[in-house]
mmCIF file of C-alpha atoms in Angstrom:
data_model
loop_
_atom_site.group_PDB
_atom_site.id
_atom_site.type_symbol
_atom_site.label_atom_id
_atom_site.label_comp_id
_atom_site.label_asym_id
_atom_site.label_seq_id
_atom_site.Cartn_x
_atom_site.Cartn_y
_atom_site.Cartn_z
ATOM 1 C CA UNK A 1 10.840 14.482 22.568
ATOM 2 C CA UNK A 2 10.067 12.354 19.687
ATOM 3 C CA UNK A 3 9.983 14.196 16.182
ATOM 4 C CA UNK A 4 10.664 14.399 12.530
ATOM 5 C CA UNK A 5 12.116 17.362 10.530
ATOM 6 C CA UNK A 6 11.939 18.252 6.978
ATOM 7 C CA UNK A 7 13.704 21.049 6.218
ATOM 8 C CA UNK A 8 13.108 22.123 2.966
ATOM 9 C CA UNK A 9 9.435 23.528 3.265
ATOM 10 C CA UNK A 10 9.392 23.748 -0.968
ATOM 11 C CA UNK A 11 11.166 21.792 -3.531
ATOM 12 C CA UNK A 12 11.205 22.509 -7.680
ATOM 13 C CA UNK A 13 12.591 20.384 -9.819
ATOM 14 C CA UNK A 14 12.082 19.836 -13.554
ATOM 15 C CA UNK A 15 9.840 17.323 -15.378
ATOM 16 C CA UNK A 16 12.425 14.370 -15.505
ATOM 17 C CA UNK A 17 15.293 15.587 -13.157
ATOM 18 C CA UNK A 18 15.864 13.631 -9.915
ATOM 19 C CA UNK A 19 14.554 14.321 -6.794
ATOM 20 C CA UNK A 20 15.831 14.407 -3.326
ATOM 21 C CA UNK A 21 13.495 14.969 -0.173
ATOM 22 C CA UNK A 22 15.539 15.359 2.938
ATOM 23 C CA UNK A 23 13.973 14.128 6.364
ATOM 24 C CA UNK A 24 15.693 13.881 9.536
ATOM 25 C CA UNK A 25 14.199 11.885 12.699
ATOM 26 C CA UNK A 26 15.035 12.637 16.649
ATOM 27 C CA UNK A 27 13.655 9.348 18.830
ATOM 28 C CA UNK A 28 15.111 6.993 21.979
ATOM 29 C CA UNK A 29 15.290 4.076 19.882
ATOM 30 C CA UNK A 30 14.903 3.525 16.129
ATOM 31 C CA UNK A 31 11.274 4.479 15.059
ATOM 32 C CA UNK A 32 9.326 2.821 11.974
ATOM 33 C CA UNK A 33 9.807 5.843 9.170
ATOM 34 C CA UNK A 34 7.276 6.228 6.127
ATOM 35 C CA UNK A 35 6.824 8.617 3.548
ATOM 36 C CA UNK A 36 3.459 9.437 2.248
ATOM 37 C CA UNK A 37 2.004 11.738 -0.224
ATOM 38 C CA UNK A 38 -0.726 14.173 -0.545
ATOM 39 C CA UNK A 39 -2.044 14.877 -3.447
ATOM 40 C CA UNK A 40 -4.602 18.149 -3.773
ATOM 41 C CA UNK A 41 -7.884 17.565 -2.277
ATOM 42 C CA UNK A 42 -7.125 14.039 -0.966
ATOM 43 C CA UNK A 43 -5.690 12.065 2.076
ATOM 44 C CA UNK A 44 -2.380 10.967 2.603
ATOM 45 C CA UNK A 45 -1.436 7.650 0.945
ATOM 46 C CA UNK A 46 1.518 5.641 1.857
ATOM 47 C CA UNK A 47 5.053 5.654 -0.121
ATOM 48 C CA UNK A 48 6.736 3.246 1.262
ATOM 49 C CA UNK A 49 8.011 2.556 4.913
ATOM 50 C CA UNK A 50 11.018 1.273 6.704
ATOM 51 C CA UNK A 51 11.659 -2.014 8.165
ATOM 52 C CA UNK A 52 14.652 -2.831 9.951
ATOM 53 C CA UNK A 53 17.039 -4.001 7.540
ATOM 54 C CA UNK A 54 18.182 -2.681 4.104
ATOM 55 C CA UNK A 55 19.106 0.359 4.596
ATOM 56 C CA UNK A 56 17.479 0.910 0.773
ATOM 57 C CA UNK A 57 13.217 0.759 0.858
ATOM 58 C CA UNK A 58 11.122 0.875 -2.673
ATOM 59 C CA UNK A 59 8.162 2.396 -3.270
ATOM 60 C CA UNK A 60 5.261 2.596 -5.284
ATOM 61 C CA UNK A 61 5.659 5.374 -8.385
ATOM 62 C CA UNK A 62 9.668 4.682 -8.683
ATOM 63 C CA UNK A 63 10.212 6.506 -5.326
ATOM 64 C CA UNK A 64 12.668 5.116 -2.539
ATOM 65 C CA UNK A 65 14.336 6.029 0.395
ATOM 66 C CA UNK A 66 17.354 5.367 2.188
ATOM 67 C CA UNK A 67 17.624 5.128 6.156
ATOM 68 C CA UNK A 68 20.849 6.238 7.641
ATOM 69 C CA UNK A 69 20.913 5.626 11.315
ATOM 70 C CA UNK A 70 24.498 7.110 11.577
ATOM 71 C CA UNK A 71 22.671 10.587 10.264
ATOM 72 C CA UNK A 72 19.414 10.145 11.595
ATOM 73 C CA UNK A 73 17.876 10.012 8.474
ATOM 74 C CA UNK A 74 15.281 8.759 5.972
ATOM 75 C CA UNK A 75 15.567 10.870 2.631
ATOM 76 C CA UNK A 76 13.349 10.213 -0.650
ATOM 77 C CA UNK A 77 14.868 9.947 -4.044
ATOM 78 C CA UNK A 78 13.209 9.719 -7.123
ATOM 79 C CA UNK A 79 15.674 9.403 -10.251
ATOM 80 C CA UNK A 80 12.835 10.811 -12.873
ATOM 81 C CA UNK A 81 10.124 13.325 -11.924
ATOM 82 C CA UNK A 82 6.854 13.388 -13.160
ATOM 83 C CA UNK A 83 4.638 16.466 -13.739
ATOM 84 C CA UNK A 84 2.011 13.936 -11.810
ATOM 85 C CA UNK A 85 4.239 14.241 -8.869
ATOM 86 C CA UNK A 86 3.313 17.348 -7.902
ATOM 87 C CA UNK A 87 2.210 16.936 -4.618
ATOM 88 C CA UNK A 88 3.132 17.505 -0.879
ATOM 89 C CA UNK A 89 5.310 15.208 0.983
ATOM 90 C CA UNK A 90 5.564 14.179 4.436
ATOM 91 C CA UNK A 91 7.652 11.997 6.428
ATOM 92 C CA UNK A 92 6.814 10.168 9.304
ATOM 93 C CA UNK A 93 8.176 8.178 12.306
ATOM 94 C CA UNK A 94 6.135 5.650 14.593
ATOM 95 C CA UNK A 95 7.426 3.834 17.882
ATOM 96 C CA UNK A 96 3.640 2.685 18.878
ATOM 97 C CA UNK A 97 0.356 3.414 17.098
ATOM 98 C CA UNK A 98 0.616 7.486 17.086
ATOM 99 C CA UNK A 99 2.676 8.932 13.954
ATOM 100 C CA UNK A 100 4.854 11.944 14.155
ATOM 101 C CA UNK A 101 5.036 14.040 11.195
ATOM 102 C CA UNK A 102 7.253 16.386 9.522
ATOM 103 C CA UNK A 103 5.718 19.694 8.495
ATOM 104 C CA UNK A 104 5.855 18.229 5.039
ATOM 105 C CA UNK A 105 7.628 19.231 1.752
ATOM 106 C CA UNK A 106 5.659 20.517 -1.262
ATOM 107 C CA UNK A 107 6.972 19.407 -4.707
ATOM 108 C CA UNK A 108 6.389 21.626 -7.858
ATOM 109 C CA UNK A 109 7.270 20.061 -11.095
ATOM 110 C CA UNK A 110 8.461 22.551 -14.138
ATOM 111 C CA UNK A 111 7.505 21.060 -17.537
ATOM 112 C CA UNK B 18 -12.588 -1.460 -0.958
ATOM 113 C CA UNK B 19 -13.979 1.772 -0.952
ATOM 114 C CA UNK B 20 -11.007 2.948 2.069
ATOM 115 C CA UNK B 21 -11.591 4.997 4.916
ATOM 116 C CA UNK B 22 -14.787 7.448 4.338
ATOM 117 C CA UNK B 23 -15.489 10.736 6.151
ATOM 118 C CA UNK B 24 -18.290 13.064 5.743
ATOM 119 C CA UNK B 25 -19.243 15.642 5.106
ATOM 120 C CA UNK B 26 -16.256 16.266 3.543
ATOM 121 C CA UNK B 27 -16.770 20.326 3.825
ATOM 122 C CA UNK B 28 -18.342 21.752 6.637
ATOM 123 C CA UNK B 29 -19.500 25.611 7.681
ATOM 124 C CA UNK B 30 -20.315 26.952 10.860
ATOM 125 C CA UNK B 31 -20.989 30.040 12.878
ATOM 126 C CA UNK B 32 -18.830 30.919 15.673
ATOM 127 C CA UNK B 33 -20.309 29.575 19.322
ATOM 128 C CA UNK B 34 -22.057 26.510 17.072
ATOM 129 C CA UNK B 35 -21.538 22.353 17.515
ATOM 130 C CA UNK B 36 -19.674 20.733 14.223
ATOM 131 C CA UNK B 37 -20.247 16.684 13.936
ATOM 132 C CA UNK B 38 -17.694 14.655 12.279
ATOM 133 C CA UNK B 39 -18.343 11.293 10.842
ATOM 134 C CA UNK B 40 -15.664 8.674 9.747
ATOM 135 C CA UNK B 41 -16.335 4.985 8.884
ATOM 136 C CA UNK B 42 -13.582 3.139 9.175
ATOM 137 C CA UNK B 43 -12.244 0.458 6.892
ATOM 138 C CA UNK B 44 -13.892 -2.786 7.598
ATOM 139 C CA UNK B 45 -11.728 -5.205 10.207
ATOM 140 C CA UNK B 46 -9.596 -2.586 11.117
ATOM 141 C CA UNK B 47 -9.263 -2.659 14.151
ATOM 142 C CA UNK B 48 -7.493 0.817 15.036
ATOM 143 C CA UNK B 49 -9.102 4.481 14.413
ATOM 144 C CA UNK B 50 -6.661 7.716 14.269
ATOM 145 C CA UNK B 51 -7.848 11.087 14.571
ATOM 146 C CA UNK B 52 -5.540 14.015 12.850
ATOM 147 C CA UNK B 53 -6.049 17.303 12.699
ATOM 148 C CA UNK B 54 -3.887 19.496 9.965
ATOM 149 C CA UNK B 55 -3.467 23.162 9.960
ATOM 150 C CA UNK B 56 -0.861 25.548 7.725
ATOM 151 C CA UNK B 57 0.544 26.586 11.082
ATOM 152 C CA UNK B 58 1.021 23.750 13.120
ATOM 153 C CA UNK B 59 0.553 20.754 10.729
ATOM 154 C CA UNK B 60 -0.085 17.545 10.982
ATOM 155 C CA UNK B 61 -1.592 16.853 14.776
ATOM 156 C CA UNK B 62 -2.519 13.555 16.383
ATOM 157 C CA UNK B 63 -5.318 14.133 18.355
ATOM 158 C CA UNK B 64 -7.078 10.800 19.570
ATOM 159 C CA UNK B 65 -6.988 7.053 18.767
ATOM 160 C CA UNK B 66 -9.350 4.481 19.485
ATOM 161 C CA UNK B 67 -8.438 0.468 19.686
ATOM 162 C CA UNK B 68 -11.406 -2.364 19.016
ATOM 163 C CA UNK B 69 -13.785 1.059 19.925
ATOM 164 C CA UNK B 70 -12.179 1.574 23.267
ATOM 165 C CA UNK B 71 -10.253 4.937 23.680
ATOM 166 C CA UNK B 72 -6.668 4.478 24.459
ATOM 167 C CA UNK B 73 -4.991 8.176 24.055
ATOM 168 C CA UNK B 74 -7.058 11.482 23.976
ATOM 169 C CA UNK B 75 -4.118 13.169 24.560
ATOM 170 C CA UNK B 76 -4.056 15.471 21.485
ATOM 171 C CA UNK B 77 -7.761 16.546 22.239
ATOM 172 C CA UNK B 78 -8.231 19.958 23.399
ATOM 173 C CA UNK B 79 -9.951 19.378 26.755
ATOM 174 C CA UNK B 80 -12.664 21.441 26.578
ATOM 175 C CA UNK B 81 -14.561 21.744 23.478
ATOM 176 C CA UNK B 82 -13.471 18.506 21.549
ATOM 177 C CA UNK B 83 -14.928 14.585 22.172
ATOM 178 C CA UNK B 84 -14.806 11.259 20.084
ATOM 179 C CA UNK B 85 -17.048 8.503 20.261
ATOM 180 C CA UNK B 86 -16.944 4.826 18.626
ATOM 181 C CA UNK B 87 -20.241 3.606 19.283
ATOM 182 C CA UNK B 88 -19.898 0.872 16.947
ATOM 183 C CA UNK B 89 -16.641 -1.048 14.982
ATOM 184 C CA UNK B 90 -18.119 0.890 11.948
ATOM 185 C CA UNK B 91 -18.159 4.495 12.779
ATOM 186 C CA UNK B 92 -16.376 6.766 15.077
ATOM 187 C CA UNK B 93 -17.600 10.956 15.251
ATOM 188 C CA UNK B 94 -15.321 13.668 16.126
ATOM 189 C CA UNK B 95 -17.495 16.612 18.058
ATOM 190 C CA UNK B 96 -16.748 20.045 18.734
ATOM 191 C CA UNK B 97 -18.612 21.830 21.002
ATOM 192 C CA UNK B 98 -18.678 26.173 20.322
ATOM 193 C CA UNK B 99 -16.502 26.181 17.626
ATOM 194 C CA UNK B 100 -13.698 28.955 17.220
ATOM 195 C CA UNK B 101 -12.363 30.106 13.981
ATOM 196 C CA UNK B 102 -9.333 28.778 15.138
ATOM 197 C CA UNK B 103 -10.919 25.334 15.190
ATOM 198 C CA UNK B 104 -11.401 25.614 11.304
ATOM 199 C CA UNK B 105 -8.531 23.024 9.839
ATOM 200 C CA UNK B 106 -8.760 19.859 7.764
ATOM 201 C CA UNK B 107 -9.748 16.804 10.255
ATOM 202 C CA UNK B 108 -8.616 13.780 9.084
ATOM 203 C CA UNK B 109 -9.698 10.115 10.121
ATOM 204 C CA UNK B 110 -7.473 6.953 9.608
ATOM 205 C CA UNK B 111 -7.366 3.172 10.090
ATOM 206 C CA UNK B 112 -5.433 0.252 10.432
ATOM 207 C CA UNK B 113 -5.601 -3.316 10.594
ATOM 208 C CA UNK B 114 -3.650 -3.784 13.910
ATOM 209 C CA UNK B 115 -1.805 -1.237 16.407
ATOM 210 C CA UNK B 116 1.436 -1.825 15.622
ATOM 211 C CA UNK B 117 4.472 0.776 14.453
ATOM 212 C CA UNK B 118 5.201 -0.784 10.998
ATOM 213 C CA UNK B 119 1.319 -1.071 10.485
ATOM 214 C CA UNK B 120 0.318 0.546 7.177
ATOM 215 C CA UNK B 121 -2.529 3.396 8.744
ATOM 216 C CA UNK B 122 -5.150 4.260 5.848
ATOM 217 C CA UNK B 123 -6.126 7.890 5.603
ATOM 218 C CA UNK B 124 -10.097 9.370 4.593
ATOM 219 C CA UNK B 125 -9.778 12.163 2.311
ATOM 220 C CA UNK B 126 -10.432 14.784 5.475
ATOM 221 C CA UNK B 127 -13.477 16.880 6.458
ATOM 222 C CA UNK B 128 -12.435 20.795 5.913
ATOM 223 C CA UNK B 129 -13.791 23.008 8.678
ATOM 224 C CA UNK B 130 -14.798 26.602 8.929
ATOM 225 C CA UNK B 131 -15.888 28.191 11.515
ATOM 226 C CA UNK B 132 -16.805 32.015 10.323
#
């Protein structure tokens, strides 16, 4: 069955430390990945996503991600936090028109 | 651009009562998502509608739950005797085209309690 992990339910990091959200995907095939973001009270708005190609994807906010089809995986970096950050994070894979989500990673920021 | 738009973006209801949903869409798009997302079991696709036409109800729980499109402008989200265990954040989404590397555009979610 298609799906995507993240395994770290909560991640704290300080204000200005880099960041490191692990996801790991399980589909026939290589699926379309994204990350998006959830800020309190809001919908989910797209990161970035994965095209075939570089292996490297930017995003908006200085956030990328690298694919790794050797490890089945699509982590996102971010080299300097920002308290604004704070936020829950959720991966996603895509083979058609219906995404699969992780059960998302929530990001607290120390000052 | 004022993105995808659901309302009412909080609703209440009694146990055994109906709950209406209402997204509109962002104009052109041609593809409408239904999500539903709980603490316990996430993020859930639950139906998905192509120029209006359903295409895949198969996250719908059979019963209790229906979607409509009557129009390229609106689609509704109905629940029928709602449970308390019905009560989660229902989000509606869009995109331009069906296709996997198509960016889908999310509403900010209707939260539902059922009490």
């Amino acid at each position: 069955a298609q799906s995507v992990t993240q395994p770290d339910a909560r991640v704290t990091v300080s204000e200005g430390a880099s960041l490191q959200l692990r996801c790991k995907y399980s589909y026939f095939g290589t699926p379309y990945l994204f990350w998006y973001v959830q800020y309190p009270r809001q919908g989910l708005q797209l990161l970035l996503k994965y095209y075939p190609g570089d292996p490297v994807v930017q995003g908006v906010n200085g956030f990328e991600a690298e694919f790794s089809k050797s490890n089945s995986s699509f982590h996102l970096r971010k080299a300097s936090v920002h308290w604004s950050d704070w936020a829950v994070y959720f991966c996603a894979g895509n083979m058609g028109y219906k995404l699969t989500f992780g059960t998302g990673t929530s990001l607290l920021v120390d000052p | 651009n004022a993105g995808v738009i659901q309302t009412p973006r909080h609703k209440v209801t009694g146990k055994g009562q109906e709950a209406t949903l209402w997204c509109e869409p962002i104009s052109g798009h041609s593809a409408v998502f239904w999500y539903r997302q709980t603490i316990v079991q996430g993020l859930e696709f639950l139906t998905y509608f192509r120029n209006q036409a359903p295409i895949d109800d198969s996250g719908m729980p059979k019963e209790r739950f229906s979607a409509q499109m009557p129009n390229q402008s609106h689609s509704t989200l109905k629940i029928q005797s709602t449970q308390p265990q019905d009560s989660a954040v229902y989000l509606c989404a869009s995109s331009l085209v069906t296709r996997g590397d198509t960016e889908v555009f999310f509403g900010k979610g209707t939260r539902l309690t059922v009490v």
